[in-house]
Each structure stands twice: as structure tokens, then as C-alpha cells.
Short mmCIF file of C-alpha atoms in Angstrom, two decimals:
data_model
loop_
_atom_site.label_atom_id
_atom_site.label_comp_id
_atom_site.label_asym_id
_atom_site.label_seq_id
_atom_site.Cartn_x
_atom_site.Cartn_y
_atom_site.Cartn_z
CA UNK O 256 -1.16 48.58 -16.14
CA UNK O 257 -1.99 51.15 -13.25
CA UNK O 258 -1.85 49.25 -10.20
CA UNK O 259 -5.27 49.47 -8.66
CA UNK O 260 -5.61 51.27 -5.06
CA UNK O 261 -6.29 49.40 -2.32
CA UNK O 262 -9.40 50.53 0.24
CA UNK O 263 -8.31 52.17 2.79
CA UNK O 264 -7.50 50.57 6.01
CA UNK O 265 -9.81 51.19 8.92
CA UNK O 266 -8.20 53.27 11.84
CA UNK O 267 -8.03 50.42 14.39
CA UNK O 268 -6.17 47.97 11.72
CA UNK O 269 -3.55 50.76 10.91
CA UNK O 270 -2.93 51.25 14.93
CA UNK O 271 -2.44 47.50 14.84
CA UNK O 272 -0.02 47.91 12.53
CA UNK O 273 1.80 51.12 13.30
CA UNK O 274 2.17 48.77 16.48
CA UNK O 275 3.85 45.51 15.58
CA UNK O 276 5.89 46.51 12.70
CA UNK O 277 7.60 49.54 13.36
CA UNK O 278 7.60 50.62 9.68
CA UNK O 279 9.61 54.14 10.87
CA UNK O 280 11.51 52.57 13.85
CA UNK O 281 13.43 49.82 11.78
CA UNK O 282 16.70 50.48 11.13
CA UNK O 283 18.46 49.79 7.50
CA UNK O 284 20.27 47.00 9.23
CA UNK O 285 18.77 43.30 9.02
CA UNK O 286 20.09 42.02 12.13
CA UNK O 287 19.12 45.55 14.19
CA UNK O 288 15.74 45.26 12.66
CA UNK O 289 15.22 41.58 13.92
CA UNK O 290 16.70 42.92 17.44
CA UNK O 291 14.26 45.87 17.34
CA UNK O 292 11.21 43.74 16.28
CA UNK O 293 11.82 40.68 19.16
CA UNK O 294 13.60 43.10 22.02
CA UNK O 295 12.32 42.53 25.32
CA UNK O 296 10.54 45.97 25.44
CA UNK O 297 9.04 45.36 22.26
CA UNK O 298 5.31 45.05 22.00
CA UNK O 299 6.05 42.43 19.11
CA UNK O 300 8.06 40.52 21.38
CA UNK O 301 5.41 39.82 24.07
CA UNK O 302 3.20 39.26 21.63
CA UNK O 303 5.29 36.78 19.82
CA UNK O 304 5.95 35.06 23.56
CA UNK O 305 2.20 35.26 24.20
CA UNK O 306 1.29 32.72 21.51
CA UNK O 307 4.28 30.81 21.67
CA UNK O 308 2.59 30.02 25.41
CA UNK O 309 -0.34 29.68 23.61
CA UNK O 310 0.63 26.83 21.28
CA UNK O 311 2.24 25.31 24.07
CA UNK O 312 -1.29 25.71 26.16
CA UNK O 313 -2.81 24.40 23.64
CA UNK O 314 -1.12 20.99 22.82
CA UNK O 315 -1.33 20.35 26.52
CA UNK O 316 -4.61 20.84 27.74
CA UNK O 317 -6.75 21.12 24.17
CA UNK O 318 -5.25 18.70 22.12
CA UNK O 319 -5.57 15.18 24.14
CA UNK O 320 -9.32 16.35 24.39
CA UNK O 321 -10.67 17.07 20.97
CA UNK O 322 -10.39 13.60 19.37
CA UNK O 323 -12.66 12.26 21.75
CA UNK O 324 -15.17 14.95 21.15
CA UNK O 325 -14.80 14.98 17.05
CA UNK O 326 -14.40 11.67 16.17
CA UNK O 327 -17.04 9.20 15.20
CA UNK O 328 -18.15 7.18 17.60
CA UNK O 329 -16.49 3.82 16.49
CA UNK O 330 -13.08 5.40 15.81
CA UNK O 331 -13.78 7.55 19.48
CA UNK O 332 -14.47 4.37 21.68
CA UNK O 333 -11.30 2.67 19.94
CA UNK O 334 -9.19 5.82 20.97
CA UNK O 335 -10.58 5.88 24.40
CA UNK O 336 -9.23 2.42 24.57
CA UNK O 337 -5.71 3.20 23.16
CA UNK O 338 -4.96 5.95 25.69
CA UNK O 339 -6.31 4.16 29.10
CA UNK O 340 -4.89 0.97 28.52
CA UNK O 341 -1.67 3.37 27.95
CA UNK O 342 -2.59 5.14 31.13
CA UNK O 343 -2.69 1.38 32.84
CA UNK O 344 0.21 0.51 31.58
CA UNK O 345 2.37 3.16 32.80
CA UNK O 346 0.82 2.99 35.89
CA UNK O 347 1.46 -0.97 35.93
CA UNK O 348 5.15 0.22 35.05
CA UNK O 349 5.67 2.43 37.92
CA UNK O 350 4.37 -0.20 40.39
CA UNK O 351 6.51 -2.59 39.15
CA UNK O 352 9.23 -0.26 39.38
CA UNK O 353 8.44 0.15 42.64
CA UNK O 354 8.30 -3.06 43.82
CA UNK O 355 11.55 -4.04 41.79
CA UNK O 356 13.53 -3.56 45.24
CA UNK O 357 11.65 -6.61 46.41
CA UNK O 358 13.58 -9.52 45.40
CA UNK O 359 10.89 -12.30 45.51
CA UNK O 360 9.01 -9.72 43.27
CA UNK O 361 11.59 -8.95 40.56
CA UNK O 362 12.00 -13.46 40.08
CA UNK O 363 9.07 -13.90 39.17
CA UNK O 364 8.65 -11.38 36.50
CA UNK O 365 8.65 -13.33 33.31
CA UNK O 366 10.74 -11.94 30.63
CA UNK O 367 8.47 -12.51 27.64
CA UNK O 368 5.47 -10.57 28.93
CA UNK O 369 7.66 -7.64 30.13
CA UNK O 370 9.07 -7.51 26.52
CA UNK O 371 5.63 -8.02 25.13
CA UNK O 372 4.48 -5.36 27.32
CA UNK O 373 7.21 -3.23 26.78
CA UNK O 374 7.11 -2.84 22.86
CA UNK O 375 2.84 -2.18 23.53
CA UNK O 376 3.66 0.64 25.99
CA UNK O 377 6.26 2.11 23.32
CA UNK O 378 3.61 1.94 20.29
CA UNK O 379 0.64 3.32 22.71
CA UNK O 380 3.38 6.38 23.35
CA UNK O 381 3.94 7.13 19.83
CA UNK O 382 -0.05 6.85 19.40
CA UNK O 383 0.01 9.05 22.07
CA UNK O 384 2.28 11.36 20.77
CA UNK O 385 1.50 11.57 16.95
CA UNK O 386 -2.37 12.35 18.57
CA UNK O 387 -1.43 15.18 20.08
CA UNK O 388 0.76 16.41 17.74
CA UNK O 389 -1.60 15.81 14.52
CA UNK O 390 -4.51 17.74 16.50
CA UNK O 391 -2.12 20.91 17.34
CA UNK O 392 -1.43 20.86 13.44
CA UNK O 393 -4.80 20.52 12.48
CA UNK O 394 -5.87 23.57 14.74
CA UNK O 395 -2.77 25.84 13.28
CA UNK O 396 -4.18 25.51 10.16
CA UNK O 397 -7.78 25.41 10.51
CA UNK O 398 -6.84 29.22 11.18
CA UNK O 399 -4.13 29.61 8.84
CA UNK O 400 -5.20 28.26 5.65
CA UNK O 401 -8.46 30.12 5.91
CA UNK O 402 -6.66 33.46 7.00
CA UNK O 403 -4.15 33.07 4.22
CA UNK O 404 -7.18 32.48 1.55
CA UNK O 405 -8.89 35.22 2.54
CA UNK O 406 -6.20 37.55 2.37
CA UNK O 407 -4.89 36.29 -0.89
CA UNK O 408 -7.97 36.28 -2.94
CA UNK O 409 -9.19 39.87 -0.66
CA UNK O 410 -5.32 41.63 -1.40
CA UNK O 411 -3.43 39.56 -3.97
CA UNK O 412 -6.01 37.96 -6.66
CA UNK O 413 -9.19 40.28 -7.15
CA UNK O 414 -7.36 44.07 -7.15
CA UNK O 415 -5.41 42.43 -9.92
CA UNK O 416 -8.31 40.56 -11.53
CA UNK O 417 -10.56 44.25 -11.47
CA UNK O 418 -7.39 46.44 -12.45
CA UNK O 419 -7.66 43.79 -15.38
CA UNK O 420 -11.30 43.96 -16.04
CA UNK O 421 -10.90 47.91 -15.82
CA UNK O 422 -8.35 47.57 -18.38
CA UNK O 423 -9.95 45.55 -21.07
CA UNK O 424 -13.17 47.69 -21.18
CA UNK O 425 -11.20 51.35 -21.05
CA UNK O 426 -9.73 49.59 -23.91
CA UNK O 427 -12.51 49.16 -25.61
CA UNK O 428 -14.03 51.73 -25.24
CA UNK O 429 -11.17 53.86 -26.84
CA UNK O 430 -11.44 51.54 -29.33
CA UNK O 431 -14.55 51.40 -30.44
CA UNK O 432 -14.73 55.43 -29.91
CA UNK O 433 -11.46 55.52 -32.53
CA UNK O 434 -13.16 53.43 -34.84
CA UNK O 435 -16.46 54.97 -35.46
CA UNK O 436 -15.12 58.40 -34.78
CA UNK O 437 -16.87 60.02 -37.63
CA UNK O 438 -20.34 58.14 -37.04
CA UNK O 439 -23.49 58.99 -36.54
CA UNK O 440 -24.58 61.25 -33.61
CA UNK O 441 -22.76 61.64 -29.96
CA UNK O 442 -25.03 60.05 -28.25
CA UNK O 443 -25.45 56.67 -30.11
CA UNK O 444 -21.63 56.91 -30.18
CA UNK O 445 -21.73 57.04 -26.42
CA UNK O 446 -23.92 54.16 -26.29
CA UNK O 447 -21.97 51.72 -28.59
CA UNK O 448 -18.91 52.58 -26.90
CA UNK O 449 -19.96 51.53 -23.33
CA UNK O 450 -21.79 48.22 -25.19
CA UNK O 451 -18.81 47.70 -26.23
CA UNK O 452 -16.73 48.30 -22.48
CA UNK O 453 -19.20 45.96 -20.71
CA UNK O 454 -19.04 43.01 -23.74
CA UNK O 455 -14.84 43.70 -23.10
CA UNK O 456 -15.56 43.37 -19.32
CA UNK O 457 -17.63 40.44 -18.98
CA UNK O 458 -15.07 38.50 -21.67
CA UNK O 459 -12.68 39.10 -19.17
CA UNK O 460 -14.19 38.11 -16.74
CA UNK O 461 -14.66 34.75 -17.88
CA UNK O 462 -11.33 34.43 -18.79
CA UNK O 463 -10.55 32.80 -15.38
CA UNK O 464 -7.24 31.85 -15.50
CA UNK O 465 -5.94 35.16 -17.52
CA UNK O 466 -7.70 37.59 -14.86
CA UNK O 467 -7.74 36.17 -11.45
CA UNK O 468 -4.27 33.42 -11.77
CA UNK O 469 -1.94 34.58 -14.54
CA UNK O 470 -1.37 37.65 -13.44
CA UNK O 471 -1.98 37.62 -10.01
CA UNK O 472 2.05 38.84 -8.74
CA UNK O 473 1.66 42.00 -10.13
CA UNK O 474 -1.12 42.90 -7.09
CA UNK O 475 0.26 45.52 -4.96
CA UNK O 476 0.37 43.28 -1.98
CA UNK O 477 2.48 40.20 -3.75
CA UNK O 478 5.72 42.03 -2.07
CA UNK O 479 4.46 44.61 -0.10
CA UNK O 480 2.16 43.10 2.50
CA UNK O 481 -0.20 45.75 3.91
CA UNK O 482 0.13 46.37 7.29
CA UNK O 483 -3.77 45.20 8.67
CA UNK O 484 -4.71 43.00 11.55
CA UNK O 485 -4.95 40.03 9.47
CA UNK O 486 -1.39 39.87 8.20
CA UNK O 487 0.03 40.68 11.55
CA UNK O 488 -1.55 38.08 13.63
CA UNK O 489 -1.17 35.69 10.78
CA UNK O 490 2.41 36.28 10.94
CA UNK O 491 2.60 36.37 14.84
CA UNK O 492 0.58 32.91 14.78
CA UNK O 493 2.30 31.13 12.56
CA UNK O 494 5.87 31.85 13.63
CA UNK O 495 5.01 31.32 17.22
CA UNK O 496 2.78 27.49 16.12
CA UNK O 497 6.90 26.56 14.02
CA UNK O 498 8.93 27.95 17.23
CA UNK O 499 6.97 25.42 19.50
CA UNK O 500 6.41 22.41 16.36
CA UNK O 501 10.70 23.19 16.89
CA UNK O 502 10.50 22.22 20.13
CA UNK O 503 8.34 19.67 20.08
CA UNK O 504 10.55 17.91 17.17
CA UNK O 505 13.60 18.29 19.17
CA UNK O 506 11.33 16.79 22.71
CA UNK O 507 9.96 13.59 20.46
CA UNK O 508 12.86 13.42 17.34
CA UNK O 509 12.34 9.69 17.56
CA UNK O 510 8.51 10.10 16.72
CA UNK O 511 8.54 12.67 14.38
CA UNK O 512 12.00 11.92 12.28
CA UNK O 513 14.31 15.02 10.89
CA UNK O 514 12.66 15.79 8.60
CA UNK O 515 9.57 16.72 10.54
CA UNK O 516 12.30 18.91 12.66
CA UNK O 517 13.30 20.00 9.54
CA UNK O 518 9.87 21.83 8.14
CA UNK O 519 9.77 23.24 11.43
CA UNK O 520 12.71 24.91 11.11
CA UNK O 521 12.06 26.28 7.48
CA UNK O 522 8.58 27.78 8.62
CA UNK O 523 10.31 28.96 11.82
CA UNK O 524 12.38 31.25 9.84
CA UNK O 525 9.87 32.45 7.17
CA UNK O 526 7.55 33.35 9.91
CA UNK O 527 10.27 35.22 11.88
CA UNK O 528 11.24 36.82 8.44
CA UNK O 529 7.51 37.88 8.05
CA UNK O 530 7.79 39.69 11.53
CA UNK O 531 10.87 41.33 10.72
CA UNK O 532 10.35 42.65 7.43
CA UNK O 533 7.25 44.64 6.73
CA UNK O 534 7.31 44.29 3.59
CA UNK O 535 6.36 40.63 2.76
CA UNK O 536 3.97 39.72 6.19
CA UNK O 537 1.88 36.81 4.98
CA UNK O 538 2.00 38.57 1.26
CA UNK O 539 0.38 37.32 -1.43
CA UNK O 540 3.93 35.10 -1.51
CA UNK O 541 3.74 33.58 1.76
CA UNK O 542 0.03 33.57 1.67
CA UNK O 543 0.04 30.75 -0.56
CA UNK O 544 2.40 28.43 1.38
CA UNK O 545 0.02 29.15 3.64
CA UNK O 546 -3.15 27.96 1.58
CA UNK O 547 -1.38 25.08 1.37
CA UNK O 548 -2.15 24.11 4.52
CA UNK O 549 -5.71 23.08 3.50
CA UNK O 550 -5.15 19.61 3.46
CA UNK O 551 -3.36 19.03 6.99
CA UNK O 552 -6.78 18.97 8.90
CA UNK O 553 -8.46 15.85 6.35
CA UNK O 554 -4.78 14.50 6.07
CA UNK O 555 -4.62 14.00 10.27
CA UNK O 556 -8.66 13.22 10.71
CA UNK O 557 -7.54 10.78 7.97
CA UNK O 558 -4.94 9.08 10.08
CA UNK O 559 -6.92 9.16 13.43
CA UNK O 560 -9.70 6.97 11.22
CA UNK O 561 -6.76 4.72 9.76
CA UNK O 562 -5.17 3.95 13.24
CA UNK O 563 -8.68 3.27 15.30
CA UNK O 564 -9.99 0.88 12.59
CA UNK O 565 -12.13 3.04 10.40
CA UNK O 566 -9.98 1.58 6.75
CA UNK O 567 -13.03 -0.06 5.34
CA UNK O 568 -15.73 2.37 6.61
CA UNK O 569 -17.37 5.33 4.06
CA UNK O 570 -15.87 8.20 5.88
CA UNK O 571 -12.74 6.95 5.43
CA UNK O 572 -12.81 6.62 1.68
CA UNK O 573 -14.53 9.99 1.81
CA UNK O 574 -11.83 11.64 3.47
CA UNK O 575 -9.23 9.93 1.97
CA UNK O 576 -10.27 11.11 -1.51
CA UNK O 577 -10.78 14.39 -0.50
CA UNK O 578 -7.11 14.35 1.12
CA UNK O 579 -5.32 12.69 -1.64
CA UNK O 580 -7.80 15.40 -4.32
CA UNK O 581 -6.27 18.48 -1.86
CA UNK O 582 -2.54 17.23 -0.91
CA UNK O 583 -1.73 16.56 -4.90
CA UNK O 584 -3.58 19.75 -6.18
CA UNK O 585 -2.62 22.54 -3.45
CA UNK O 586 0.63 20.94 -2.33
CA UNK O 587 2.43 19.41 -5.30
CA UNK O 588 0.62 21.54 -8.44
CA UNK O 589 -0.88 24.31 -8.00
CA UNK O 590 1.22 26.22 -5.06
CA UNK O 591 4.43 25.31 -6.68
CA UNK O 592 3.23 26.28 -9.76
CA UNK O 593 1.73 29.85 -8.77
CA UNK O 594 4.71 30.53 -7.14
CA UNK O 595 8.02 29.61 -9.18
CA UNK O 596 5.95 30.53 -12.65
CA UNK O 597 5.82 34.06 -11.93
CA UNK O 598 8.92 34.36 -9.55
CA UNK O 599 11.58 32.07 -11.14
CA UNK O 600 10.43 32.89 -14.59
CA UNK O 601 10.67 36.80 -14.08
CA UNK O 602 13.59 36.38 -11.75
CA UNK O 603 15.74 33.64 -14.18
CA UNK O 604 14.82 35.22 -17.09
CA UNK O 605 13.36 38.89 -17.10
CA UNK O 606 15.41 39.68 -14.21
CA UNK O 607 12.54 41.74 -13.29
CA UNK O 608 12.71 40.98 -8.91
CA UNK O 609 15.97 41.67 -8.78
CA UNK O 610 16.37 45.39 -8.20
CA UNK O 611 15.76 46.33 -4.92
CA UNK O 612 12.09 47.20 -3.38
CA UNK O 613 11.34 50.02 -1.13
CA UNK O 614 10.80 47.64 1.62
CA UNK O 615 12.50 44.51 0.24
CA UNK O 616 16.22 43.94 -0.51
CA UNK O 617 17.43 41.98 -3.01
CA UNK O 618 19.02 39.95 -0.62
CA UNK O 619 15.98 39.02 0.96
CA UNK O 620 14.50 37.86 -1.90
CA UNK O 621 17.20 35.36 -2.84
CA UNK O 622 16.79 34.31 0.58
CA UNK O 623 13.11 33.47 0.35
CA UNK O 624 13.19 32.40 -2.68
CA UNK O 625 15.70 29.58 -1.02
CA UNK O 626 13.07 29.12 1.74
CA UNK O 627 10.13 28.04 -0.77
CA UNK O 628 12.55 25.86 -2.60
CA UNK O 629 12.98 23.85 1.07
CA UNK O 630 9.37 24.16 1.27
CA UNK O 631 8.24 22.68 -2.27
CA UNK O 632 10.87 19.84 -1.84
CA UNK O 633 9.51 19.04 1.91
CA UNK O 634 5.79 18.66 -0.01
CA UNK O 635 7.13 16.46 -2.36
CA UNK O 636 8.53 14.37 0.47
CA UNK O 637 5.50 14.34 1.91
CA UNK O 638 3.74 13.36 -0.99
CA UNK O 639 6.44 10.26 -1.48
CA UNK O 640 5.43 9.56 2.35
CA UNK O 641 1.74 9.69 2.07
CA UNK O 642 1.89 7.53 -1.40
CA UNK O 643 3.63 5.15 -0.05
CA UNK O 644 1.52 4.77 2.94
CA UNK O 645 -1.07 4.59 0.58
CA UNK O 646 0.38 2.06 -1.97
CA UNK O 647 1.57 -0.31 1.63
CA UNK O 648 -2.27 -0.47 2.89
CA UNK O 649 -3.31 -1.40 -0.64
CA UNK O 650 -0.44 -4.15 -0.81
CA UNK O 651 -1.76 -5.51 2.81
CA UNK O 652 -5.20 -5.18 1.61
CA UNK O 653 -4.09 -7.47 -1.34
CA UNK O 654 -2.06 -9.48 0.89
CA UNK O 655 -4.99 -10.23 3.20
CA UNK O 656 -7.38 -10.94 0.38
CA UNK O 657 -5.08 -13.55 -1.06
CA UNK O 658 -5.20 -15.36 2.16
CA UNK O 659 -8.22 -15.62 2.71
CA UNK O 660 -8.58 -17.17 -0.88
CA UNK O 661 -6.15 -19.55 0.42
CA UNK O 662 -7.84 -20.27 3.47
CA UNK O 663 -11.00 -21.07 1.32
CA UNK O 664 -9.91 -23.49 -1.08
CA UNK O 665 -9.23 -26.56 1.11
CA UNK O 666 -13.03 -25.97 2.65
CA UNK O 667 -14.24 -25.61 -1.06
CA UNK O 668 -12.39 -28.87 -2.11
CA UNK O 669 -13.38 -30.29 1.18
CA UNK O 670 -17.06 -29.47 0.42
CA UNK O 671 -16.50 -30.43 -3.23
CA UNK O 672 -14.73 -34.20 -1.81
CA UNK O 673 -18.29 -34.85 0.30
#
């Protein structure tokens, strides 16, 4: 099949691009192409610096604000709570501190309620923390997933699904022109002929998962991302968001565990890939990782409700459905799916990826291809995590249900007795 042109890129998109990716400048070498992309003289590199500062802007100043503003009012007075008696408590710490040098002071400090205290202030932190961090997240990919679905269903999924639907009705109409070749006049011949293109076209169409999913890797843009404003500042944002989620794993490692340090990481490098390789910005490759996304906004809104006391309330078992319905079908079915079908299958078997690209080496295939492997395993370990969460508030539920039972019975035999 003819791969099916592309509309053409307005002027100011193509500037863009000319701009930030430097498709004649690069060199063949990998390593001088990352040093020409992220030089200091650069226009990629002070945009890549400008919304690193950004995320960093951001998490400080944005991100301790919005839950009070988005939350509902039960689960917002509860946080308000959380983060002044925090605020007291640190204050109550550093006047305590202070008067430490004061001997009568520091005896009569009782060790119980400073330990008592102490672990509060510690939990308050990692509230504090995880807050912060979860609402950083949540804006990253309230732009990102979007961005990344717009572009793959815009470049990857309909110029594929319409080269397809072109296909099947040329087809038919050859056909049906071969078969009744001798028949009646040329007009009514004609006629039949593009009946029998648009019946072709509209059963393809409803094929849905033969025209717009099977076949969606052999769209132009599944390797070669096109170089408009979209994909670039996807790319820019993305990789900038992982270079500071790096540093803020590294700055809190006992809040957010390895393995949170260790997704950073991962996206760190596929973003910085996308930046110095042309060919695969946000493609219709990356763009799905990035679709995946979806579910990190409900998945932190649902722990903001879980940790202010919103468990039992209809929200909550709104938005936990709807997390649980997007985290197991984007995350741990259909992404990995759409991407190791067509890619290991052709790559395993057909061998098809492996010669090299006009813009894409071998190489740097292997070395993606490694990347969404960390990826797809880090969803599945997320999956285990958020299961398990789920499976422990069930048990507790349980747990607190049978005692209350318990708690009843000796006022029902008591009741029973008189």
C-alpha cells in the first residue's frame, strides 16, 4: 500500500522545526548530534533549560495551591488541616530547638510526646511531599496525554485508516469494472463500479480494529516523526517534566522509593532521545507511552480523596472505577499490546525494522525498543502497587466490619439477657 501524503505543514510549524531539530546541522555521529542539539548556543538548549525552570516553577509555587482550589470541599478542609498543623509543627520544632540551650527547658520535655510528635511531623512531610509531587504529575500529563492523542490519532492512526479505506474501494472498483467488463453500456458500468467503491469503503470503515488499530505502524509518522510544533514542544516538555521528576527522586528518595527514581530516569532518556533524533519526536511510537499517561490525573485525585477521608464517599468509587477501568486498559493492555504486536512481531520474526531508516539507525531502535521494555515492566509494577493498595483497603474494610460485629454481639446478647 502507497503510503498516504501527509498535509502540508503550515509555514510557522516548519520554522519551528527547522529551529529545534537541526535536520541539516546534525552530524552522522550520535554523541555530536546530542552535543549539537543541547550546546550552550543552541536554541534547543535554552529551550530545554527554559522548561526545566518551568517544572521546577511550577512544583513550587503552583502545586501546594491547586488541591485546595480543586478538591471537594470535605476532602479540601481536611487538607487545609494536614498542611497547617504541619506548618505548626515545624514551627513548634524550631522553637523548641531554640530554646533547647535552656537547660530548665530541655528537662522538662517529656520523651513520649516528642516521639509522638516526631513520627506526626514525619507522616505530615511525606503528605506534604507526595501532594506536591502527585499535582506536578497530574499537570505533566493533563498536557501530555492529550498532546500525544491528538497527534497519534491526527499523524499515526487516520492517514493509515484512509490510505486503507482508499485501498479497499480502488479495489473494488477494478474489480467490479473486470468483472462486468463486457456489460451493458459505459455509463451504468460507471455507476455500478463506484456502488460498488463506496459499499467497499464504508465496510471498511466499520471494520474498526482492521483500519484504524491493526495496521496503524505502517503510518508515515510511526518512525519518522514530522517535524511540527506539536511534536517539538511535546518532546521539549516531557524531557524537561523527567529531568526535574530526576531530581526530585534523588531530593525525596525516601518518599518516592527507586523505583520512582527509576521511571524517571527511563523517560529522562527517551525524551532526550526524542530531542536528539528527528526522526522518532513523540512518533506514533512514543506517542503512545505517552497516551498512557491518561490515568495519572484520576490515579492522584484518587489518592488525595483516599488520604483526606473521602473512602466511603460517591466520588471516590467514581473515580476509583474510572482509574482502575483506565490504568488496566491503557497501561497494562492496550499500550503494551499496540506496541510489541507490531514491533516485536515484525522485528523477532519478519525482521522487517531492522535495516536501517533514513533518519533512524538500527542501533537506535534496539535501544528503544530496550527503553519500552523498562517502561511496560515499570506499569506492571505499578499495577502490582496499585492492586495491592487496593486489595489492603478492602482487607481493612473487612477487618473493621468484623469488629464491629464483634463489638455488637455482647449488646445483642445483653439486650437478648433483659
Amino acid at each position: 500500500m502507497a503510503a498516504p501524503l501527509l498535509p502540508p505543514l503550515p509555514s510557522w510549524s516548519a520554522s519551528l522545526g527547522a529551529a529545534f531539530s537541526f535536520p541539516a546541522l546534525l552530524p552522522e555521529d550520535a554523541a555530536e548530534k546530542l552535543l549539537a542539539v543541547l550546546c550552550p548556543h543552541s536554541p534547543s538548549a535554552a529551550l530545554f533549560l527554559a522548561l526545566t525552570l518551568f517544572w521546577f516553577a511550577v512544583h513550587a509555587f503552583v502545586s501546594p495551591c491547586l488541591p485546595s482550589l480543586l478538591l471537594p470541599p470535605a476532602a479540601r478542609r481536611q487538607h487545609a488541616q494536614k498542611l497547617a498543623r504541619l506548618k505548626q509543627l515545624e514551627a513548634d520544632l524550631r522553637q523548641s530547638a531554640r530554646d533547647a540551650q535552656n537547660a530548665s527547658t530541655a528537662a522538662c520535655v517529656d520523651r513520649f510526646c516528642a516521639q509522638d510528635v516526631g513520627e506526626e511531623l514525619a507522616s505530615l512531610r511525606v503528605y506534604r511531599v507526595s501532594a506536591d509531587a502527585n499535582t506536578t504529575a497530574s499537570l505533566h500529563a493533563l498536557y501530555l496525554a492529550p498532546a500525544a492523542l491528538f497527534h497519534a490519532v491526527g499523524r499515526v492512526i487516520l492517514p493509515v485508516a484512509h490510505g486503507l479505506v482508499a485501498q479497499a474501494a480502488a479495489e473494488a472498483f477494478s474489480a467490479f469494472l473486470l468483472a462486468h467488463k463486457g456489460d451493458g453500456d459505459r455509463a451504468a458500468l460507471q455507476t455500478g463500479a463506484e456502488d460498488a467503491a463506496r459499499e467497499a469503503a464504508l465496510q471498511q470503515e466499520r471494520n474498526i480494529w482492521s483500519t484504524y488499530l491493526a495496521h496503524w505502524d505502517r503510518a508515515p509518522d510511526y518512525w519518522d516523526g514530522a517535524n511540527d510544533a506539536l511534536v517539538i514542544f511535546s518532546a521539549y516538555v516531557m524531557s524537561s517534566y523527567f529531568l526535574w521528576d530526576s531530581f526530585e527522586c534523588l531530593r525525596n528518595l525516601k518518599v518516592h522509593r527507586r523505583a520512582f527514581l527509576l521511571h524517571a530516569v527511563i523517560s529522562l532518556l527517551g525524551g532526550t532521545i526524542q530531542i536528539a533524533a528527528p526522526g522518532i519526536k513523540l512518533s506514533g511510537f512514543c506517542s503512545l507511552f505517552a497516551i498512557s499517561e491518561i490515568s495519572t490525573p484520576f490515579l492522584h485525585f484518587r489518592w488525595f480523596l483516599l488520604q483526606n477521608g473521602q473512602a466511603e464517599r460517591r466520588l471516590f468509587r467514581f473515580v476509583n472505577a474510572l482509574t482502575v477501568c483506565l490504568f488496566i486498559s491503557v497501561r497494562l493492555f492496550v499500550v503494551p499490546f499496540l506496541v510489541f504486536a507490531p514491533y516485536w512481531l515484525d522485528l523477532c520474526v519478519y525482521r522487517q525494522h531492522l535495516g536501517a531508516d533514513a533518519n533512524i539507525s538500527s542501533l537506535r531502535k534496539v535501544f528503544m525498543m530496550m527503553l519500552t521494555v523498562g517502561w511496560t515492566l515499570l506499569n506492571y509494577f505499578w499495577g502490582y502497587l496499585f492492586f495491592r493498595s487496593l486489595c489492603r483497603k478492602r482487607r481493612r474494610a473487612g477487618q473493621a466490619a468484623q469488629g464491629a460485629e464483634k463489638a455488637e454481639d455482647p449488646r445483642r446478647k445483653a439486650a437478648k439477657a433483659d
